[in-house]
């Protein structure tokens, strides 16, 4: 093994795709997946690669500074790709503290551990922080987020991610830690936890339950297929410049209501139900407080400097995603039992 890469949050939605990409593509790397296995972490996501010789799982909570330091001392990673986070805006509105603990304090604990084991010898070392476009706040009807857009977070989630981004940059500026950041738009794809819009609607269509649309449904997001995000992380981790941020997007903006209608159409087709069956489930509900109107990414920098572009169209990605959920209903049943039920009742009833 010529390098050890520690990936945090590797049992989550995006993290599991990043772990798979690295384990399969780089057999000469040792990939250490560090995850606390919260409600959002699930080792079922990694069944296909768990026996690979270059893969190791470590259960650890990034808020536990002492344990994190021990893990770093034991595995001595050359690179860190940091995805572990509390990631759902609605949960951050209900309980901001968990977001401060994991997203801010947890990130600082990882930065300290990296600094400690790398001393001042940064040759071949890199800390890649995975962040979101939500740190930029909201756009009006026009315009795009660039890497120069000023931070203006509105939700407790985006405020915690913005704070973590600032700490990552501060460690580069103050201690010379070699860092890169990626700020990505909304992901979708296999293994997406059904608290987020797309998998929640897939789950509800399967169960003939209402599809809750916040406010008037005209809120706009840019959607990127999760495997394309994993490929962008690979590219930036290996070829990005130290101290730089790269926006990652799908060139794929949808108003929520149009997106859900498209999803309904594809679901009806795939389930052999008459057209219009699923749209009847659409239900407008109370808006999310502080709801950002529009996110949209200008991905020129990663495109021109690193040659990145998404590999699938939205229609293809959505079709792959629905097919995955239809073939993995046991996964869906498992993750929606237990805690999910009480979360759902509190959020939507
Ligand atoms: P997720 O909620 O699906 O997974 C998060 C993972 O982190 C889980 O495996 C969980 O067990 C783990 N985790 C949470 N708290 C932890 C702790 N204290 N210690 C160790 N592990 C912990 O999240 P996701 O959607 O896969 O997002 C991954 C990263 O990408 C996050 O940093 C998120 O901010 C960022 N991001 C997400 C999106 C998106 O659309 N989902 C878009 C842009 C950026
Ligand atoms: P979400 O998937 O939670 O991602 P984010 O808030 O990080 O963008 O939400 C995507 C959009 O869908 C957002 O505008 C909120 C909206 N939404 C609904 O209308 N209903 C829902 O039940 C959920 C979860 C989200």
GROMACS .gro file of C-alpha atoms and ligand atoms in nm:
model
  418
    1UNK     CA    1   0.000   0.000   0.000
    2UNK     CA    2   0.167   0.322  -0.110
    3UNK     CA    3  -0.069   0.570   0.060
    4UNK     CA    4  -0.331   0.570   0.333
    5UNK     CA    5  -0.640   0.782   0.272
    6UNK     CA    6  -0.881   0.836   0.560
    7UNK     CA    7  -1.234   0.912   0.446
    8UNK     CA    8  -1.475   1.039   0.712
    9UNK     CA    9  -1.849   0.982   0.677
   10UNK     CA   10  -1.784   0.695   0.438
   11UNK     CA   11  -2.095   0.505   0.550
   12UNK     CA   12  -2.325   0.791   0.451
   13UNK     CA   13  -2.486   0.869   0.119
   14UNK     CA   14  -2.207   1.053  -0.066
   15UNK     CA   15  -1.925   0.909   0.145
   16UNK     CA   16  -2.011   0.551   0.051
   17UNK     CA   17  -1.980   0.637  -0.320
   18UNK     CA   18  -1.648   0.813  -0.256
   19UNK     CA   19  -1.517   0.513  -0.061
   20UNK     CA   20  -1.625   0.274  -0.341
   21UNK     CA   21  -1.465   0.494  -0.609
   22UNK     CA   22  -1.134   0.504  -0.421
   23UNK     CA   23  -1.128   0.137  -0.312
   24UNK     CA   24  -1.196   0.015  -0.667
   25UNK     CA   25  -0.985   0.268  -0.855
   26UNK     CA   26  -0.678   0.274  -0.628
   27UNK     CA   27  -0.594  -0.079  -0.512
   28UNK     CA   28  -0.254   0.048  -0.399
   29UNK     CA   29  -0.413   0.288  -0.148
   30UNK     CA   30  -0.529   0.176   0.191
   31UNK     CA   31  -0.874   0.332   0.238
   32UNK     CA   32  -0.980   0.384   0.599
   33UNK     CA   33  -1.349   0.469   0.638
   34UNK     CA   34  -1.407   0.652   0.967
   35UNK     CA   35  -1.773   0.688   1.060
   36UNK     CA   36  -1.979   0.712   1.379
   37UNK     CA   37  -2.274   0.528   1.217
   38UNK     CA   38  -2.538   0.782   1.313
   39UNK     CA   39  -2.894   0.741   1.178
   40UNK     CA   40  -2.750   0.844   0.837
   41UNK     CA   41  -2.458   0.600   0.834
   42UNK     CA   42  -2.517   0.247   0.711
   43UNK     CA   43  -2.258  -0.021   0.641
   44UNK     CA   44  -2.511  -0.191   0.412
   45UNK     CA   45  -2.412   0.082   0.165
   46UNK     CA   46  -2.069  -0.080   0.134
   47UNK     CA   47  -2.152  -0.454   0.127
   48UNK     CA   48  -1.993  -0.497  -0.217
   49UNK     CA   49  -1.650  -0.369  -0.113
   50UNK     CA   50  -1.625  -0.453   0.258
   51UNK     CA   51  -1.400  -0.757   0.196
   52UNK     CA   52  -1.154  -0.580  -0.033
   53UNK     CA   53  -0.797  -0.601   0.104
   54UNK     CA   54  -0.740  -0.225   0.077
   55UNK     CA   55  -1.051  -0.134   0.281
   56UNK     CA   56  -1.079  -0.084   0.658
   57UNK     CA   57  -1.370   0.046   0.864
   58UNK     CA   58  -1.319   0.230   1.195
   59UNK     CA   59  -1.616   0.330   1.408
   60UNK     CA   60  -1.534   0.668   1.561
   61UNK     CA   61  -1.708   0.993   1.639
   62UNK     CA   62  -1.529   1.304   1.513
   63UNK     CA   63  -1.652   1.500   1.815
   64UNK     CA   64  -1.430   1.276   2.033
   65UNK     CA   65  -1.094   1.453   1.995
   66UNK     CA   66  -0.896   1.192   2.193
   67UNK     CA   67  -1.027   0.897   1.994
   68UNK     CA   68  -0.972   1.080   1.664
   69UNK     CA   69  -0.611   1.151   1.759
   70UNK     CA   70  -0.562   0.780   1.843
   71UNK     CA   71  -0.705   0.674   1.505
   72UNK     CA   72  -0.472   0.917   1.326
   73UNK     CA   73  -0.174   0.791   1.529
   74UNK     CA   74  -0.261   0.432   1.441
   75UNK     CA   75  -0.327   0.471   1.066
   76UNK     CA   76  -0.109   0.775   0.989
   77UNK     CA   77  -0.312   0.885   0.687
   78UNK     CA   78  -0.137   1.071   0.406
   79UNK     CA   79  -0.464   1.220   0.296
   80UNK     CA   80  -0.799   1.299   0.458
   81UNK     CA   81  -1.125   1.336   0.267
   82UNK     CA   82  -1.373   1.478   0.514
   83UNK     CA   83  -1.742   1.413   0.451
   84UNK     CA   84  -1.873   1.326   0.799
   85UNK     CA   85  -2.145   1.573   0.889
   86UNK     CA   86  -2.495   1.630   1.005
   87UNK     CA   87  -2.639   1.703   0.662
   88UNK     CA   88  -3.012   1.772   0.674
   89UNK     CA   89  -3.139   2.132   0.684
   90UNK     CA   90  -3.472   2.045   0.850
   91UNK     CA   91  -3.297   1.858   1.131
   92UNK     CA   92  -3.065   2.158   1.178
   93UNK     CA   93  -3.370   2.378   1.228
   94UNK     CA   94  -3.504   2.138   1.492
   95UNK     CA   95  -3.169   2.090   1.671
   96UNK     CA   96  -2.878   2.316   1.570
   97UNK     CA   97  -2.642   2.197   1.847
   98UNK     CA   98  -2.566   1.860   1.691
   99UNK     CA   99  -2.462   2.050   1.375
  100UNK     CA  100  -2.219   2.270   1.567
  101UNK     CA  101  -2.072   1.967   1.743
  102UNK     CA  102  -2.013   1.749   1.438
  103UNK     CA  103  -1.970   2.000   1.157
  104UNK     CA  104  -1.764   2.262   1.340
  105UNK     CA  105  -1.598   2.097   1.642
  106UNK     CA  106  -1.560   1.764   1.461
  107UNK     CA  107  -1.389   1.933   1.168
  108UNK     CA  108  -1.151   2.117   1.400
  109UNK     CA  109  -1.068   1.789   1.576
  110UNK     CA  110  -0.973   1.635   1.239
  111UNK     CA  111  -0.765   1.939   1.143
  112UNK     CA  112  -0.581   1.919   1.477
  113UNK     CA  113  -0.514   1.548   1.433
  114UNK     CA  114  -0.384   1.599   1.078
  115UNK     CA  115  -0.162   1.882   1.196
  116UNK     CA  116  -0.029   1.674   1.484
  117UNK     CA  117   0.068   1.367   1.280
  118UNK     CA  118   0.200   1.558   0.978
  119UNK     CA  119   0.407   1.786   1.203
  120UNK     CA  120   0.538   2.037   0.954
  121UNK     CA  121   0.624   1.785   0.687
  122UNK     CA  122   0.343   1.835   0.438
  123UNK     CA  123   0.506   1.667   0.137
  124UNK     CA  124   0.243   1.440  -0.026
  125UNK     CA  125  -0.019   1.532   0.236
  126UNK     CA  126  -0.365   1.676   0.176
  127UNK     CA  127  -0.682   1.757   0.372
  128UNK     CA  128  -0.985   1.768   0.142
  129UNK     CA  129  -1.293   1.925   0.298
  130UNK     CA  130  -1.624   1.840   0.132
  131UNK     CA  131  -1.873   2.124   0.159
  132UNK     CA  132  -2.189   2.262   0.008
  133UNK     CA  133  -2.306   2.548  -0.211
  134UNK     CA  134  -2.549   2.639   0.070
  135UNK     CA  135  -2.268   2.839   0.237
  136UNK     CA  136  -2.323   3.108  -0.030
  137UNK     CA  137  -2.680   3.172   0.083
  138UNK     CA  138  -2.950   3.224  -0.175
  139UNK     CA  139  -2.969   3.352  -0.531
  140UNK     CA  140  -3.260   3.546  -0.683
  141UNK     CA  141  -3.409   3.443  -1.016
  142UNK     CA  142  -3.073   3.489  -1.196
  143UNK     CA  143  -2.699   3.455  -1.133
  144UNK     CA  144  -2.470   3.172  -1.027
  145UNK     CA  145  -2.245   3.099  -0.727
  146UNK     CA  146  -1.876   3.127  -0.812
  147UNK     CA  147  -1.582   3.053  -0.582
  148UNK     CA  148  -1.564   3.429  -0.518
  149UNK     CA  149  -1.926   3.463  -0.400
  150UNK     CA  150  -1.930   3.591  -0.039
  151UNK     CA  151  -2.048   3.347   0.226
  152UNK     CA  152  -2.400   3.424   0.351
  153UNK     CA  153  -2.543   3.112   0.516
  154UNK     CA  154  -2.903   3.114   0.642
  155UNK     CA  155  -2.983   2.776   0.796
  156UNK     CA  156  -2.808   2.633   1.101
  157UNK     CA  157  -2.679   2.359   0.865
  158UNK     CA  158  -2.525   2.602   0.618
  159UNK     CA  159  -2.393   2.822   0.900
  160UNK     CA  160  -2.213   2.519   1.048
  161UNK     CA  161  -2.069   2.419   0.710
  162UNK     CA  162  -1.959   2.778   0.641
  163UNK     CA  163  -1.787   2.784   0.978
  164UNK     CA  164  -1.609   2.456   0.905
  165UNK     CA  165  -1.493   2.591   0.565
  166UNK     CA  166  -1.346   2.896   0.741
  167UNK     CA  167  -1.160   2.677   0.990
  168UNK     CA  168  -1.016   2.465   0.707
  169UNK     CA  169  -0.886   2.778   0.531
  170UNK     CA  170  -0.761   2.922   0.861
  171UNK     CA  171  -0.548   2.609   0.917
  172UNK     CA  172  -0.393   2.655   0.572
  173UNK     CA  173  -0.326   3.026   0.633
  174UNK     CA  174  -0.205   2.989   0.992
  175UNK     CA  175  -0.024   2.655   0.999
  176UNK     CA  176   0.039   2.588   0.629
  177UNK     CA  177  -0.180   2.276   0.633
  178UNK     CA  178  -0.232   2.169   0.268
  179UNK     CA  179  -0.607   2.186   0.210
  180UNK     CA  180  -0.855   2.182  -0.077
  181UNK     CA  181  -1.229   2.242  -0.058
  182UNK     CA  182  -1.518   2.143  -0.281
  183UNK     CA  183  -1.859   2.312  -0.259
  184UNK     CA  184  -2.118   2.099  -0.430
  185UNK     CA  185  -2.483   2.140  -0.523
  186UNK     CA  186  -2.763   1.896  -0.424
  187UNK     CA  187  -2.674   1.533  -0.484
  188UNK     CA  188  -2.912   1.250  -0.571
  189UNK     CA  189  -2.863   0.881  -0.642
  190UNK     CA  190  -2.855   0.531  -0.491
  191UNK     CA  191  -2.833   0.510  -0.108
  192UNK     CA  192  -2.981   0.857  -0.058
  193UNK     CA  193  -3.138   0.876   0.286
  194UNK     CA  194  -3.517   0.929   0.251
  195UNK     CA  195  -3.531   1.247   0.456
  196UNK     CA  196  -3.417   1.446   0.149
  197UNK     CA  197  -3.663   1.550  -0.123
  198UNK     CA  198  -3.598   1.291  -0.399
  199UNK     CA  199  -3.570   0.968  -0.195
  200UNK     CA  200  -3.849   1.085   0.039
  201UNK     CA  201  -4.081   1.122  -0.261
  202UNK     CA  202  -3.972   0.786  -0.408
  203UNK     CA  203  -4.047   0.619  -0.074
  204UNK     CA  204  -4.384   0.795  -0.042
  205UNK     CA  205  -4.490   0.715  -0.400
  206UNK     CA  206  -4.414   0.348  -0.332
  207UNK     CA  207  -4.633   0.367  -0.021
  208UNK     CA  208  -4.907   0.591  -0.167
  209UNK     CA  209  -4.832   0.861   0.087
  210UNK     CA  210  -4.853   1.241   0.032
  211UNK     CA  211  -4.556   1.411  -0.136
  212UNK     CA  212  -4.495   1.717   0.087
  213UNK     CA  213  -4.393   2.025  -0.114
  214UNK     CA  214  -4.278   2.317   0.097
  215UNK     CA  215  -4.441   2.655   0.026
  216UNK     CA  216  -4.531   2.712  -0.339
  217UNK     CA  217  -4.275   2.458  -0.469
  218UNK     CA  218  -4.094   2.724  -0.674
  219UNK     CA  219  -3.767   2.684  -0.482
  220UNK     CA  220  -3.484   2.590  -0.715
  221UNK     CA  221  -3.192   2.353  -0.670
  222UNK     CA  222  -2.913   2.232  -0.898
  223UNK     CA  223  -2.896   1.850  -0.888
  224UNK     CA  224  -2.585   1.637  -0.943
  225UNK     CA  225  -2.569   1.258  -0.967
  226UNK     CA  226  -2.377   1.133  -0.662
  227UNK     CA  227  -2.127   0.923  -0.861
  228UNK     CA  228  -2.034   1.236  -1.058
  229UNK     CA  229  -1.971   1.411  -0.726
  230UNK     CA  230  -1.746   1.122  -0.618
  231UNK     CA  231  -1.551   1.156  -0.943
  232UNK     CA  232  -1.514   1.532  -0.887
  233UNK     CA  233  -1.377   1.466  -0.537
  234UNK     CA  234  -1.124   1.219  -0.682
  235UNK     CA  235  -1.015   1.481  -0.937
  236UNK     CA  236  -0.979   1.767  -0.689
  237UNK     CA  237  -0.813   1.548  -0.425
  238UNK     CA  238  -0.546   1.443  -0.676
  239UNK     CA  239  -0.516   1.746  -0.903
  240UNK     CA  240  -0.662   2.048  -0.723
  241UNK     CA  241  -0.429   2.324  -0.606
  242UNK     CA  242  -0.355   2.369  -0.238
  243UNK     CA  243  -0.565   2.636  -0.068
  244UNK     CA  244  -0.821   2.640  -0.348
  245UNK     CA  245  -1.198   2.585  -0.349
  246UNK     CA  246  -1.380   2.428  -0.640
  247UNK     CA  247  -1.754   2.458  -0.700
  248UNK     CA  248  -1.910   2.134  -0.827
  249UNK     CA  249  -2.248   2.142  -1.003
  250UNK     CA  250  -2.470   1.952  -1.238
  251UNK     CA  251  -2.571   2.229  -1.482
  252UNK     CA  252  -2.916   2.103  -1.392
  253UNK     CA  253  -3.158   2.343  -1.221
  254UNK     CA  254  -3.509   2.238  -1.128
  255UNK     CA  255  -3.790   2.402  -0.939
  256UNK     CA  256  -3.898   2.154  -0.672
  257UNK     CA  257  -4.250   2.116  -0.809
  258UNK     CA  258  -4.127   2.041  -1.164
  259UNK     CA  259  -3.871   1.797  -1.032
  260UNK     CA  260  -4.132   1.608  -0.830
  261UNK     CA  261  -4.367   1.597  -1.132
  262UNK     CA  262  -4.085   1.448  -1.345
  263UNK     CA  263  -4.017   1.195  -1.070
  264UNK     CA  264  -4.388   1.108  -1.056
  265UNK     CA  265  -4.393   1.052  -1.432
  266UNK     CA  266  -4.094   0.816  -1.427
  267UNK     CA  267  -4.227   0.631  -1.121
  268UNK     CA  268  -4.571   0.574  -1.281
  269UNK     CA  269  -4.401   0.436  -1.593
  270UNK     CA  270  -4.168   0.206  -1.401
  271UNK     CA  271  -4.443   0.083  -1.167
  272UNK     CA  272  -4.685   0.030  -1.458
  273UNK     CA  273  -4.939   0.265  -1.301
  274UNK     CA  274  -5.163   0.494  -1.511
  275UNK     CA  275  -5.003   0.833  -1.590
  276UNK     CA  276  -5.102   1.092  -1.329
  277UNK     CA  277  -5.131   0.844  -1.040
  278UNK     CA  278  -4.832   0.974  -0.844
  279UNK     CA  279  -4.893   1.346  -0.907
  280UNK     CA  280  -5.223   1.310  -0.721
  281UNK     CA  281  -5.013   1.258  -0.407
  282UNK     CA  282  -4.853   1.606  -0.433
  283UNK     CA  283  -4.948   1.809  -0.126
  284UNK     CA  284  -4.837   2.166  -0.056
  285UNK     CA  285  -4.734   2.203   0.308
  286UNK     CA  286  -4.604   2.477   0.538
  287UNK     CA  287  -4.279   2.628   0.414
  288UNK     CA  288  -3.940   2.566   0.572
  289UNK     CA  289  -3.833   2.866   0.785
  290UNK     CA  290  -3.555   3.070   0.617
  291UNK     CA  291  -3.597   2.863   0.298
  292UNK     CA  292  -3.333   2.965   0.040
  293UNK     CA  293  -3.502   3.043  -0.293
  294UNK     CA  294  -3.240   2.926  -0.538
  295UNK     CA  295  -2.899   2.758  -0.554
  296UNK     CA  296  -2.708   2.738  -0.883
  297UNK     CA  297  -2.342   2.670  -0.943
  298UNK     CA  298  -2.095   2.817  -1.186
  299UNK     CA  299  -1.863   2.518  -1.235
  300UNK     CA  300  -1.632   2.690  -1.484
  301UNK     CA  301  -1.326   2.664  -1.261
  302UNK     CA  302  -1.332   2.285  -1.209
  303UNK     CA  303  -1.433   2.242  -1.573
  304UNK     CA  304  -1.154   2.456  -1.720
  305UNK     CA  305  -0.874   2.380  -1.472
  306UNK     CA  306  -0.939   2.009  -1.415
  307UNK     CA  307  -1.152   1.909  -1.716
  308UNK     CA  308  -1.450   1.804  -1.503
  309UNK     CA  309  -1.801   1.753  -1.634
  310UNK     CA  310  -2.089   1.534  -1.520
  311UNK     CA  311  -2.111   1.197  -1.699
  312UNK     CA  312  -2.486   1.138  -1.697
  313UNK     CA  313  -2.786   1.351  -1.788
  314UNK     CA  314  -3.049   1.412  -1.521
  315UNK     CA  315  -3.297   1.183  -1.698
  316UNK     CA  316  -3.039   0.901  -1.696
  317UNK     CA  317  -2.933   0.966  -1.337
  318UNK     CA  318  -3.289   0.981  -1.212
  319UNK     CA  319  -3.377   0.660  -1.395
  320UNK     CA  320  -3.075   0.480  -1.241
  321UNK     CA  321  -3.175   0.617  -0.900
  322UNK     CA  322  -3.537   0.502  -0.921
  323UNK     CA  323  -3.429   0.159  -1.048
  324UNK     CA  324  -3.190   0.130  -0.754
  325UNK     CA  325  -3.464   0.209  -0.502
  326UNK     CA  326  -3.705  -0.032  -0.671
  327UNK     CA  327  -3.448  -0.312  -0.649
  328UNK     CA  328  -3.345  -0.226  -0.292
  329UNK     CA  329  -3.675  -0.195  -0.109
  330UNK     CA  330  -3.536  -0.392   0.183
  331UNK     CA  331  -3.270  -0.119   0.227
  332UNK     CA  332  -3.549   0.139   0.220
  333UNK     CA  333  -3.757  -0.059   0.471
  334UNK     CA  334  -3.458  -0.093   0.705
  335UNK     CA  335  -3.367   0.276   0.706
  336UNK     CA  336  -3.727   0.391   0.744
  337UNK     CA  337  -3.803   0.179   1.047
  338UNK     CA  338  -3.715   0.299   1.397
  339UNK     CA  339  -3.592   0.658   1.440
  340UNK     CA  340  -3.716   0.763   1.095
  341UNK     CA  341  -4.077   0.711   1.201
  342UNK     CA  342  -4.058   0.957   1.490
  343UNK     CA  343  -3.858   1.207   1.279
  344UNK     CA  344  -4.121   1.186   1.005
  345UNK     CA  345  -4.413   1.227   1.244
  346UNK     CA  346  -4.254   1.533   1.405
  347UNK     CA  347  -4.153   1.696   1.075
  348UNK     CA  348  -4.468   1.637   0.871
  349UNK     CA  349  -4.764   1.592   1.106
  350LIG     P1  350  -2.521   1.185   0.516
  350LIG     O1  351  -2.601   1.251   0.623
  350LIG     O2  352  -2.587   1.090   0.422
  350LIG     O3  353  -2.399   1.107   0.581
  350LIG     C1  354  -2.321   1.162   0.681
  350LIG     C2  355  -2.228   1.055   0.733
  350LIG     O4  356  -2.149   1.113   0.838
  350LIG     C3  357  -2.300   0.934   0.796
  350LIG     O5  358  -2.238   0.814   0.755
  350LIG     C4  359  -2.284   0.957   0.945
  350LIG     O6  360  -2.282   0.835   1.020
  350LIG     C5  361  -2.151   1.028   0.951
  350LIG     N1  362  -2.139   1.111   1.072
  350LIG     C6  363  -2.228   1.203   1.117
  350LIG     N2  364  -2.184   1.255   1.235
  350LIG     C7  365  -2.064   1.198   1.260
  350LIG     C8  366  -1.970   1.211   1.364
  350LIG     N3  367  -1.990   1.294   1.466
  350LIG     N4  368  -1.856   1.137   1.357
  350LIG     C9  369  -1.833   1.054   1.254
  350LIG     N5  370  -1.921   1.033   1.155
  350LIG    C10  371  -2.034   1.106   1.157
  350LIG     O7  372  -2.454   1.306   0.437
  350LIG     P2  373  -2.422   1.320   0.282
  350LIG     O8  374  -2.541   1.371   0.214
  350LIG     O9  375  -2.357   1.197   0.236
  350LIG    O10  376  -2.316   1.438   0.287
  350LIG    C11  377  -2.177   1.412   0.301
  350LIG    C12  378  -2.101   1.543   0.301
  350LIG    O11  379  -2.125   1.613   0.179
  350LIG    C13  380  -2.144   1.638   0.413
  350LIG    O12  381  -2.028   1.702   0.461
  350LIG    C14  382  -2.236   1.737   0.345
  350LIG    O13  383  -2.232   1.862   0.410
  350LIG    C15  384  -2.174   1.744   0.207
  350LIG     N6  385  -2.266   1.778   0.098
  350LIG    C16  386  -2.384   1.709   0.083
  350LIG    C17  387  -2.467   1.740  -0.024
  350LIG    C18  388  -2.595   1.664  -0.048
  350LIG    O14  389  -2.670   1.698  -0.140
  350LIG     N7  390  -2.625   1.559   0.028
  350LIG    C19  391  -2.431   1.840  -0.114
  350LIG    C20  392  -2.311   1.907  -0.095
  350LIG    C21  393  -2.228   1.875   0.010
  351LIG     P1  394  -3.348   1.881   0.058
  351LIG     O1  395  -3.349   1.755  -0.022
  351LIG     O2  396  -3.380   1.876   0.204
  351LIG     O3  397  -3.208   1.951   0.031
  351LIG     P2  398  -3.158   2.103   0.069
  351LIG     O4  399  -3.250   2.160   0.169
  351LIG     O5  400  -3.022   2.079   0.125
  351LIG     O6  401  -3.157   2.177  -0.061
  351LIG     O7  402  -3.453   1.982  -0.007
  351LIG     C1  403  -3.445   2.013  -0.147
  351LIG     C2  404  -3.555   2.114  -0.175
  351LIG     O8  405  -3.681   2.048  -0.157
  351LIG     C3  406  -3.555   2.231  -0.081
  351LIG     O9  407  -3.598   2.348  -0.152
  351LIG     C4  408  -3.661   2.195   0.023
  351LIG     C5  409  -3.760   2.114  -0.057
  351LIG     N1  410  -3.832   2.007   0.019
  351LIG     C6  411  -3.970   1.999   0.010
  351LIG    O10  412  -4.036   2.079  -0.060
  351LIG     N2  413  -4.034   1.899   0.080
  351LIG     C7  414  -3.965   1.811   0.158
  351LIG    O11  415  -4.030   1.723   0.223
  351LIG     C8  416  -3.823   1.819   0.165
  351LIG     C9  417  -3.743   1.725   0.250
  351LIG    C10  418  -3.760   1.920   0.092
   0.00000   0.00000   0.00000
